[in-house]
CSV table of C-alpha atoms in Angstrom, one decimal:
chain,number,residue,atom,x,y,z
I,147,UNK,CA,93.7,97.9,83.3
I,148,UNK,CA,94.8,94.9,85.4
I,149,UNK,CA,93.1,95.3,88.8
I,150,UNK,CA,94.0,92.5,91.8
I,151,UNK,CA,91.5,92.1,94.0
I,152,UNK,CA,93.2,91.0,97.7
I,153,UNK,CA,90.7,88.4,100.0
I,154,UNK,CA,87.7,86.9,99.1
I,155,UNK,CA,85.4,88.0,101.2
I,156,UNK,CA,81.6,90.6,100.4
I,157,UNK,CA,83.9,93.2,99.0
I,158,UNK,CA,85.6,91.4,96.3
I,159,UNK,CA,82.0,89.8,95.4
I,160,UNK,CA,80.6,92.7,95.1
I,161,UNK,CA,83.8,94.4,93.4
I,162,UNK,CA,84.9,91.9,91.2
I,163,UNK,CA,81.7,91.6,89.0
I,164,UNK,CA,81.7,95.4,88.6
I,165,UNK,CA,85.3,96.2,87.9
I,166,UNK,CA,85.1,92.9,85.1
I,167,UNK,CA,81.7,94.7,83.3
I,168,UNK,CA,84.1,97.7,83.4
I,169,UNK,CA,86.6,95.8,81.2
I,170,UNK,CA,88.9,95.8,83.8
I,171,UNK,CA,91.3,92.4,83.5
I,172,UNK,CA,91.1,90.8,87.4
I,173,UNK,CA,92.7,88.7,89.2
I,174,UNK,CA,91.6,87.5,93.1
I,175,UNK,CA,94.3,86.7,95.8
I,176,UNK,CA,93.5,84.7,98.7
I,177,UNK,CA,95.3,83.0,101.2
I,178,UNK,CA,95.1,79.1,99.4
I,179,UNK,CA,93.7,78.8,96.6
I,180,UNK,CA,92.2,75.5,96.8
I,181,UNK,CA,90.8,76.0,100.2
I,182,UNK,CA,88.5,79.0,98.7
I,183,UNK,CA,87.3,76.8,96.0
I,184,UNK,CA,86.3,74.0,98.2
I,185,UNK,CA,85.6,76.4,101.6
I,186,UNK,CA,83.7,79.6,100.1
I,187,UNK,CA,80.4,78.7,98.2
I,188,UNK,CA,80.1,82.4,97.7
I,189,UNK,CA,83.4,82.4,96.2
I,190,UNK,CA,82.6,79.3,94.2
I,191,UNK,CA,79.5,81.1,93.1
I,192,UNK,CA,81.5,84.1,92.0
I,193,UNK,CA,83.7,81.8,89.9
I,194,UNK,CA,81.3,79.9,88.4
I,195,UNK,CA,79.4,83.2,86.7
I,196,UNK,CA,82.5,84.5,85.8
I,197,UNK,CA,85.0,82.2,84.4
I,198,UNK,CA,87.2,85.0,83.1
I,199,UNK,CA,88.4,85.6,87.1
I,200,UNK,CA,91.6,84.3,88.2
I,201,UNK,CA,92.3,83.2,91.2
I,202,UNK,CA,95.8,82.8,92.8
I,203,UNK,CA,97.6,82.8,96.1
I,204,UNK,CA,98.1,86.3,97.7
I,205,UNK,CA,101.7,86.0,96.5
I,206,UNK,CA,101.1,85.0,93.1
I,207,UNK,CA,98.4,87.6,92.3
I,208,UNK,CA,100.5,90.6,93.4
I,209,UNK,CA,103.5,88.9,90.9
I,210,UNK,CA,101.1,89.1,88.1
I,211,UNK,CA,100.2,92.7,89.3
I,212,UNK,CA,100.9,95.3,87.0
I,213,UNK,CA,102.3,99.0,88.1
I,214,UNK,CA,99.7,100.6,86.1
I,215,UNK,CA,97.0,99.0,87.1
I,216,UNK,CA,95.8,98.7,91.1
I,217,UNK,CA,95.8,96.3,93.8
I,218,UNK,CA,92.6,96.4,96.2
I,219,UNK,CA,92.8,95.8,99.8
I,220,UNK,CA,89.6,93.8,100.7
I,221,UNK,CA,91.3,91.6,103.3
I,222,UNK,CA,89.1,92.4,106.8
I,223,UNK,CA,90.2,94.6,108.5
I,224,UNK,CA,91.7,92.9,112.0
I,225,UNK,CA,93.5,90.9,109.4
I,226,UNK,CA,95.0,92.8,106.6
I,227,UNK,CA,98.5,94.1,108.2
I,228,UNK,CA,99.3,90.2,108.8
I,229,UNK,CA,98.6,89.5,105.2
I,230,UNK,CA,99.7,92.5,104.0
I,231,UNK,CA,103.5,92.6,105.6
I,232,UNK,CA,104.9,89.5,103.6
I,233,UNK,CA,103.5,90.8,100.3
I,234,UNK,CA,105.6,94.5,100.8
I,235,UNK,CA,108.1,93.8,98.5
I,236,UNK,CA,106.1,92.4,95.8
I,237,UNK,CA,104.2,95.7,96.1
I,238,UNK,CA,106.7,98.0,96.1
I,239,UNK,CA,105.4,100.1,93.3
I,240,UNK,CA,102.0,99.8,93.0
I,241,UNK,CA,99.0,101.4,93.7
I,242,UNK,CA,96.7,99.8,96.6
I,243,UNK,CA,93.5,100.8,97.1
I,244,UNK,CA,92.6,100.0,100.5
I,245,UNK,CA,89.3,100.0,102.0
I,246,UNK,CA,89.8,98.0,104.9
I,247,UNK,CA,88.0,99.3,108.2
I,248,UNK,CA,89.5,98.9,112.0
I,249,UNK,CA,86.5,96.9,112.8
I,250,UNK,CA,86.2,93.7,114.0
I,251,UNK,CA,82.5,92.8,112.9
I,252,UNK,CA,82.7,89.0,114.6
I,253,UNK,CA,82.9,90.8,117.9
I,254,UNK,CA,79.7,92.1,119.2
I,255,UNK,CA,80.6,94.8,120.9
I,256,UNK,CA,84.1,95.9,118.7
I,257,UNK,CA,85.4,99.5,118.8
I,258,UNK,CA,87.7,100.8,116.2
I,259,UNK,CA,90.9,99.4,116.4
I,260,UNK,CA,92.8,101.6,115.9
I,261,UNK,CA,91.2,105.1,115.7
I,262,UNK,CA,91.8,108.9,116.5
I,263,UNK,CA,95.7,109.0,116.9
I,264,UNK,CA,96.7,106.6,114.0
I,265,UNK,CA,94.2,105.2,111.1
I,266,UNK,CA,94.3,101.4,109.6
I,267,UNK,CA,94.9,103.5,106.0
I,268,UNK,CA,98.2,105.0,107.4
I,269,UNK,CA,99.2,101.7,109.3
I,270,UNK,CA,98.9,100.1,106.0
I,271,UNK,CA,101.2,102.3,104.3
I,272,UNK,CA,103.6,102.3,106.6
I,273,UNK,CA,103.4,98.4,106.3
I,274,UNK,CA,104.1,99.2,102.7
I,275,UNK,CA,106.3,101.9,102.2
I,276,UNK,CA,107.2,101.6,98.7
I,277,UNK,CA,103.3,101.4,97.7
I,278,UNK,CA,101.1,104.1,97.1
I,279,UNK,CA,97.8,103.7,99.2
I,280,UNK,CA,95.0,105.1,98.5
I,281,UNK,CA,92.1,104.7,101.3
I,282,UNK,CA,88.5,105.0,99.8
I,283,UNK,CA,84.9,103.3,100.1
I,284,UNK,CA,85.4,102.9,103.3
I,285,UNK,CA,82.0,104.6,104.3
I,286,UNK,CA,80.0,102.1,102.5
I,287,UNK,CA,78.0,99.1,102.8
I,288,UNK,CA,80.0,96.9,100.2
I,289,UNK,CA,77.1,96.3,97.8
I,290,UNK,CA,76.8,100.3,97.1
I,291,UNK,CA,81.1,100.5,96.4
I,292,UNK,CA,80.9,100.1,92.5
I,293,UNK,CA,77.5,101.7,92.0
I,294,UNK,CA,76.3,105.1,94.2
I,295,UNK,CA,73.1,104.9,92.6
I,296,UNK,CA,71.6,102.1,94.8
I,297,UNK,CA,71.7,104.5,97.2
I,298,UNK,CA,70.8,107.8,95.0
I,299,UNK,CA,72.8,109.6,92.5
I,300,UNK,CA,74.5,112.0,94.6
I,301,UNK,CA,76.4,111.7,97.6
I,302,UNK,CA,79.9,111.8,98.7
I,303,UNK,CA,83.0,109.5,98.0
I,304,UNK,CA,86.3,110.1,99.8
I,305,UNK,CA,89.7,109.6,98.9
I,306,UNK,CA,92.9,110.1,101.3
I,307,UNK,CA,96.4,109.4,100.8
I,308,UNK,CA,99.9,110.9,100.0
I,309,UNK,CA,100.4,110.5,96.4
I,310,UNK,CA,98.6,112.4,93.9
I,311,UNK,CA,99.0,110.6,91.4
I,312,UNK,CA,97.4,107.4,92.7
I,313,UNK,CA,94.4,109.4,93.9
I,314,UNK,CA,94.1,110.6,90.3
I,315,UNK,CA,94.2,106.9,89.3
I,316,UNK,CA,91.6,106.0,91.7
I,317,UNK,CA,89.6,108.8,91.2
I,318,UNK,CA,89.3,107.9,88.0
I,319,UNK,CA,88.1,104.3,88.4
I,320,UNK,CA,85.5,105.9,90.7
I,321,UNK,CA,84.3,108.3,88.3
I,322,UNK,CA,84.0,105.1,85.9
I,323,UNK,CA,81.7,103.7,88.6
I,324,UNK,CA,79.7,106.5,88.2
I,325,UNK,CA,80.8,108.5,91.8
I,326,UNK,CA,80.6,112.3,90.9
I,327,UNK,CA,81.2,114.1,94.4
I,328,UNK,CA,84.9,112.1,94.8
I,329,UNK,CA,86.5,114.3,97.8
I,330,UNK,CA,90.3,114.3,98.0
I,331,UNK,CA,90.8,114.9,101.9
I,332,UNK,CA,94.3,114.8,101.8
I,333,UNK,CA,97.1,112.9,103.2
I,334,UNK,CA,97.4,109.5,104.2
I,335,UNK,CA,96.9,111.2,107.8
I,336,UNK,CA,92.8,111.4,106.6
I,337,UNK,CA,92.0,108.1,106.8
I,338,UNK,CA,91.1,108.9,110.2
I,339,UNK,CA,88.0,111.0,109.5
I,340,UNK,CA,86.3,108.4,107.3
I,341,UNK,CA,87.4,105.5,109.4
I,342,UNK,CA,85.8,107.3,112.3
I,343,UNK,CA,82.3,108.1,109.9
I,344,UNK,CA,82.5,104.0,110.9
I,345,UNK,CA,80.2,104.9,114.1
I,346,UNK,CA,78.0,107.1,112.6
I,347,UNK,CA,77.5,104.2,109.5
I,348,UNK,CA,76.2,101.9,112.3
I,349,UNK,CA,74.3,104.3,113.9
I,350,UNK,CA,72.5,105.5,111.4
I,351,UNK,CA,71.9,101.7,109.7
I,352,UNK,CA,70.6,100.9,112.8
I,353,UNK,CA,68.5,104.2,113.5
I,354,UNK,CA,67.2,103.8,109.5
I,355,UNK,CA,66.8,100.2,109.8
I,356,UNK,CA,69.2,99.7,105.9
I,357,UNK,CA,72.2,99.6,105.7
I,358,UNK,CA,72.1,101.2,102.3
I,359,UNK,CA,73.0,105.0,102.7
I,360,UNK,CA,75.7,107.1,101.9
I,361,UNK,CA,77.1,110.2,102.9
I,362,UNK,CA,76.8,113.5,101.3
I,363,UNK,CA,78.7,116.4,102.2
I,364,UNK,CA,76.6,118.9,101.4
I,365,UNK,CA,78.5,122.8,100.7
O,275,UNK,CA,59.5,128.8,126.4
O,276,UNK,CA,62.5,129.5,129.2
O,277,UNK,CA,66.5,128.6,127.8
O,278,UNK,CA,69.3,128.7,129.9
O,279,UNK,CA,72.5,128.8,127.5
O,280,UNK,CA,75.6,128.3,129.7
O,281,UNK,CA,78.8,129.7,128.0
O,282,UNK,CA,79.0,133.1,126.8
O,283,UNK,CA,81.1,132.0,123.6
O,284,UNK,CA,80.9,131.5,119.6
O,285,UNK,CA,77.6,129.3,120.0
O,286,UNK,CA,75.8,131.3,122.7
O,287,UNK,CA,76.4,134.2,120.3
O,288,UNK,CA,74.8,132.4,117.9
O,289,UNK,CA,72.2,130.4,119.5
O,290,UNK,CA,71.3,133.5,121.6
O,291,UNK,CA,69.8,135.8,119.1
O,292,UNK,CA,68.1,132.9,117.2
O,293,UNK,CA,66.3,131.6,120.2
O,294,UNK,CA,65.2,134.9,121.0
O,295,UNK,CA,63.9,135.6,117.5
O,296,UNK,CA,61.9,132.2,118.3
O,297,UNK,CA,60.3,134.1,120.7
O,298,UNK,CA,62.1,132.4,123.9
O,299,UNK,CA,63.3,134.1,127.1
O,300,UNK,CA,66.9,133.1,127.3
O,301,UNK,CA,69.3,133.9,129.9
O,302,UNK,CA,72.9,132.8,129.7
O,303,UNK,CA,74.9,131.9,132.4
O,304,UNK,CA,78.4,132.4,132.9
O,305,UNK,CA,81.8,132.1,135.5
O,306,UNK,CA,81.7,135.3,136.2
O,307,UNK,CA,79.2,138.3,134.9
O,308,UNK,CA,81.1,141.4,135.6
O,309,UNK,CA,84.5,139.8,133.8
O,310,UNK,CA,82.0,138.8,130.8
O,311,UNK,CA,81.2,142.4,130.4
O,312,UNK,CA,84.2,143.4,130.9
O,313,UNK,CA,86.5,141.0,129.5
O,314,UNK,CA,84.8,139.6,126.6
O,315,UNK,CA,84.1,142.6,124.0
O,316,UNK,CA,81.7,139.7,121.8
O,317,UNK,CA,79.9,139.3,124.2
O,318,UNK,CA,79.0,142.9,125.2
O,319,UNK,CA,78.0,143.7,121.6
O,320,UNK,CA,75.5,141.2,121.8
O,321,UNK,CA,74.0,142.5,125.4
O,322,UNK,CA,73.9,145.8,123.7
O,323,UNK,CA,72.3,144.7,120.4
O,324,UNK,CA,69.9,142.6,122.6
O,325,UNK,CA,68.7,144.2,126.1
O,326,UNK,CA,66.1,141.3,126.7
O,327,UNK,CA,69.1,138.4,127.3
O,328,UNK,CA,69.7,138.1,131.0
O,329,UNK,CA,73.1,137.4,132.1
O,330,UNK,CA,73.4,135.8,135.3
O,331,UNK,CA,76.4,133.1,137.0
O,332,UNK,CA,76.3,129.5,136.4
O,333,UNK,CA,74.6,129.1,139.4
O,334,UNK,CA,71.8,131.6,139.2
O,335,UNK,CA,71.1,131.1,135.7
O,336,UNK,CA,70.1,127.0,136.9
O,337,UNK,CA,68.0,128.5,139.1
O,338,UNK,CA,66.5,130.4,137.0
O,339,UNK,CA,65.8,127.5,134.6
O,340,UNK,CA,62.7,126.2,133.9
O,341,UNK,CA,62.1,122.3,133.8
O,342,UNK,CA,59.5,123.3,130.7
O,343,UNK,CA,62.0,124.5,129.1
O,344,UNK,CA,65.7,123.9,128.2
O,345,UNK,CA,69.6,124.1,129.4
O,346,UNK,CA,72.2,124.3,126.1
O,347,UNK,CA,75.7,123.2,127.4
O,348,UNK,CA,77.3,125.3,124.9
O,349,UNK,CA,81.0,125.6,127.0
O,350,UNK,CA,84.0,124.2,125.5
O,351,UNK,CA,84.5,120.5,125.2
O,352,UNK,CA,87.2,120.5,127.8
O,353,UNK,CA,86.4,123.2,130.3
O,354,UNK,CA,82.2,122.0,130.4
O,355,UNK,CA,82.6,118.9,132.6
O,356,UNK,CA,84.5,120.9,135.5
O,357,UNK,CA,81.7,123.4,135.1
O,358,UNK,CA,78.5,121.6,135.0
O,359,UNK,CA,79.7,119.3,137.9
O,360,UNK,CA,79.1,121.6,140.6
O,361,UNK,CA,75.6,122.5,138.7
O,362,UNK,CA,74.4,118.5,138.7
O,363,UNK,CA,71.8,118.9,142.2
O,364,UNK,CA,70.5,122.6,140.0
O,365,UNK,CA,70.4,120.6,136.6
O,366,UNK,CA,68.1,117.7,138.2
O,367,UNK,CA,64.7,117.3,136.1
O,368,UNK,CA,65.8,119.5,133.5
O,369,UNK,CA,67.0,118.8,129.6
O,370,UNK,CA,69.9,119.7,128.7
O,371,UNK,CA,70.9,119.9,125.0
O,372,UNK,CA,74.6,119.2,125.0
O,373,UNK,CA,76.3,120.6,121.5
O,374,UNK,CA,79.7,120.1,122.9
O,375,UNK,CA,82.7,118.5,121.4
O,376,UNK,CA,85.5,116.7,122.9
O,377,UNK,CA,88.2,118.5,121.5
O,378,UNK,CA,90.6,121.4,122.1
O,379,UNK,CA,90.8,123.8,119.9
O,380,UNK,CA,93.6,126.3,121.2
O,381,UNK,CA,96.0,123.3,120.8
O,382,UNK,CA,97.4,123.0,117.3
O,383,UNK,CA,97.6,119.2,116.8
O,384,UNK,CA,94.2,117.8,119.0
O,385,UNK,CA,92.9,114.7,118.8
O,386,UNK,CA,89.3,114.0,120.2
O,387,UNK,CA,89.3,112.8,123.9
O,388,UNK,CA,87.0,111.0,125.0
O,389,UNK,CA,87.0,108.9,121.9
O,390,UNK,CA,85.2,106.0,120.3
O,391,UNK,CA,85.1,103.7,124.0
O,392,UNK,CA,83.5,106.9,125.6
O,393,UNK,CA,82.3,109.9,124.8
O,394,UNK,CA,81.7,113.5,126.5
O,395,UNK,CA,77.8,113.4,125.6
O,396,UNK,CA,78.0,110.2,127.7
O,397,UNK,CA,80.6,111.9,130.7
O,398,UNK,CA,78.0,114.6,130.6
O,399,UNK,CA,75.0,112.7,131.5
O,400,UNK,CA,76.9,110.7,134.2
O,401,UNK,CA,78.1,114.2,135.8
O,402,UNK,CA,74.6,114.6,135.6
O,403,UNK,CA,72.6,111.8,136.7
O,404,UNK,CA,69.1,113.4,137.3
O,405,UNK,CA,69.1,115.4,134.2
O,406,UNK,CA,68.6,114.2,130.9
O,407,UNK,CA,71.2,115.1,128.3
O,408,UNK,CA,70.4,115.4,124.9
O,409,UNK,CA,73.1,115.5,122.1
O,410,UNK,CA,72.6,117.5,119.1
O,411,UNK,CA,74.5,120.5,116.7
O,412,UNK,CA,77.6,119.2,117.2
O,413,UNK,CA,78.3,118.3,113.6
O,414,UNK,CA,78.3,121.9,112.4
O,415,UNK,CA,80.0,125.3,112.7
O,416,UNK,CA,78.7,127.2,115.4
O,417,UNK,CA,76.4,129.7,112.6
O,418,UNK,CA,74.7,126.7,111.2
O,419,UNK,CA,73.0,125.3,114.4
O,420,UNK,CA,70.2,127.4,114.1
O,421,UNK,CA,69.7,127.8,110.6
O,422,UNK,CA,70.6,124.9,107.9
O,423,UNK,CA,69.8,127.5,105.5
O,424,UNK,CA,73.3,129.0,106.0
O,425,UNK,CA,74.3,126.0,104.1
O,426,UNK,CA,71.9,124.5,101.7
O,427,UNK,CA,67.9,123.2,102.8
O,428,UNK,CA,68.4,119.8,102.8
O,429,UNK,CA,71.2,118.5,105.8
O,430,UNK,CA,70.9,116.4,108.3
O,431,UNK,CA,70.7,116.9,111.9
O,432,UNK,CA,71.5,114.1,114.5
O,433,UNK,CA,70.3,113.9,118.5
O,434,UNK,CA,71.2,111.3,120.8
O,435,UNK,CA,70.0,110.4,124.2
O,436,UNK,CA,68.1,108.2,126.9
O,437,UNK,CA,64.9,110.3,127.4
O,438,UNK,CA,62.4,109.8,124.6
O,439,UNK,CA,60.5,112.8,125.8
O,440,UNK,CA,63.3,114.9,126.0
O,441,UNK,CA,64.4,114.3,122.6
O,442,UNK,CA,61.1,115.3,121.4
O,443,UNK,CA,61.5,118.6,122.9
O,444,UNK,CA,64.9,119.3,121.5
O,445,UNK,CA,63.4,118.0,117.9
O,446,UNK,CA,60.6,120.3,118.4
O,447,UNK,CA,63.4,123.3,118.7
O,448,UNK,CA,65.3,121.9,116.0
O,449,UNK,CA,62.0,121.7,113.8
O,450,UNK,CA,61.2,125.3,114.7
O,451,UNK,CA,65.0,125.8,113.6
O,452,UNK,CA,64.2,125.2,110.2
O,453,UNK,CA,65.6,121.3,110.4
O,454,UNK,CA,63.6,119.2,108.6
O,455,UNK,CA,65.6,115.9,108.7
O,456,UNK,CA,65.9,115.0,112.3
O,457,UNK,CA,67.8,112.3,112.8
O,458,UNK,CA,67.8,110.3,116.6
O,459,UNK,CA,70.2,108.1,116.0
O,460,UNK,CA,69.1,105.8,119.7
O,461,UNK,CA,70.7,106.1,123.3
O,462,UNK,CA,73.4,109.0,124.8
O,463,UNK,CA,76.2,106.2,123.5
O,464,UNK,CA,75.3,107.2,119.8
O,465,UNK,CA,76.9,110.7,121.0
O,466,UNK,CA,80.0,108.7,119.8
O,467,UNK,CA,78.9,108.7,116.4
O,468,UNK,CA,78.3,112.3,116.0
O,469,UNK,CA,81.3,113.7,118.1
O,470,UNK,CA,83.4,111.4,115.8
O,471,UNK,CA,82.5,112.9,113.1
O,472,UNK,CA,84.0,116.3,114.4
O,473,UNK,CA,87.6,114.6,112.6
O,474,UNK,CA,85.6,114.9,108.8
O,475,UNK,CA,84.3,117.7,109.7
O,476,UNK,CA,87.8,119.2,110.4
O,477,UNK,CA,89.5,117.3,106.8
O,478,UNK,CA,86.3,118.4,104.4
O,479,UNK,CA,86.6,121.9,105.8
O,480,UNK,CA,89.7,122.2,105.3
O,481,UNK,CA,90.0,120.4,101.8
O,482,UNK,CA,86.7,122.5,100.8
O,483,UNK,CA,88.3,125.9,102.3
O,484,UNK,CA,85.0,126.2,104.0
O,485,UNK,CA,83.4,125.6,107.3
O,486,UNK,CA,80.2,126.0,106.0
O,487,UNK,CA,79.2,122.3,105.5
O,488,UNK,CA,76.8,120.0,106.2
O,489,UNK,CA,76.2,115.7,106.9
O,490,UNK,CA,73.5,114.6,104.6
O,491,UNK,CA,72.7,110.9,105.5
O,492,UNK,CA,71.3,110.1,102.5
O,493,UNK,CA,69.5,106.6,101.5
């Protein structure tokens, strides 16, 4: 399927590779174009290995979007509802797969942002009302997203969000990526809980000393 | 050796048996004994099933306590920092394992408090300044905590806290417990971690229809 990959940043480096060895078609939004290509070695890098990846403004990419395909949110965090709010109508329709955290990693001391009461996942879709977010990977280092096993074979991957049928879509991809405990929290309203696991994911990268580990949910 | 559990409810009930069975002398400590005997029928079943547990008030069940040994915080998130207070000069030189979580359960829509800037294992340890609080069980239902088995072998089990020494006690119970991945995730602020976690906890009970679950931190 067609798959656009919003930002440019460790996510979409890591995601874009996989989702193209998948046979996925992708195409990368960013903010300007040219300024990634002279700005972002890694992005440069990216390119250069895989010439097949487009790469478009943020409002072109989601105009060559297709409905049955999916739109990632990779865009950090602090920024993504900025970027995100122009785009709504051109995603009106589509599925986004956000997995954004409320974390401000340039800050040294950052708390989540927000947290407990309200969720970046259900900011988001409010931000996008006519879209159908899907929160997910969002407990994850971004080099383990598109492959569990580089942490083991089995732990957990969470979904949340209000539509089922874009959670069967996602699912899906994740089951292509070889995740085999994919959770299905619930509503959009769930986002919270793995947003919060945020803490413990620092915690425990820093008790363990890597930050590759993942979290099972064991029943 | 000598545990003081304070709070007579679902985790005493639980805790107090397996301790015993451990071989521990365990008295519990409560508002008011003669209401607990009268008033809570739970909690009479397990005095009757097991004569040896002493039950004593808050206050004579400190001094009872044995700096060898241990003091569980096991009353309810919201009620335990009104009650441990007036305990702080008793509690001096003594570990207390704090499984508490800041949430309330009687109200249908909670939402953790403190959160994420704060947390109760930390409001704990500042109520009581000359004790040393160590936070662990909290990421479990109540008939876990002393037996992972109830779930599957393999879980993990988190503690957090300031005092190295005292941390190696409570792992040495949790050991004894039949926990064999012990996790210290670093100071009393990585309580925030764990107590955060309550909100997955909540989600993947209910999406699993069962709150016999586990946090494997796998890597």
């Amino acid at each position: 399927m067609k798959i656009v990959i919003l930002g440019t940043g460790e996510v979409c480096r890591v995601l874009a590779p996989a989702l193209l060895s998948l046979g996925h078609e992708v195409v990368v939004g960013t903010r300007d174009p040219r300024k990634t290509m002279t700005g972002n070695p890694h992005y440069r890098l990216l390119a250069a290995r895989h010439p097949e990846l487009r790469l478009a403004s943020f409002t072109n990419a989601v105009e060559s979007a297709d409905r049955s395909g999916l739109v990632v949110n990779a865009i950090s965090g602090p920024a993504c509802l900025d970027a995100l709010v122009p785009l709504a109508a051109g995603l009106t329709g589509h599925v986004v797969m956000d997995v954004s955290s409320p974390y401000d990693w340039s800050r040294p001391d950052a708390v989540l942002d927000p947290v407990n009461t309200d969720s970046l996942g259900e900011a988001i879709q409010r931000a996008l009302p006519g879209s159908f977010v899907v929160k997910t990977l969002n407990t994850l280092a971004a080099q383990v997203m598109p492959d569990p096993e580089v942490v083991a074979p089995d732990h957990t991957i969470f979904v949340s969000g209000d539509d089922e049928e874009a959670k069967l879509r996602v699912g899906d991809l994740l089951s292509a990526m070889g995740w085999r405990d994919v959770l299905d929290l619930g509503g959009s309203r769930t986002a919270r809980a793995t947003e919060m696991m945020l803490r413990m994911w620092i915690d425990a990268s820093a008790a363990l000393g890597t930050h590759l580990l993942g979290f099972k949910i064991v029943r």
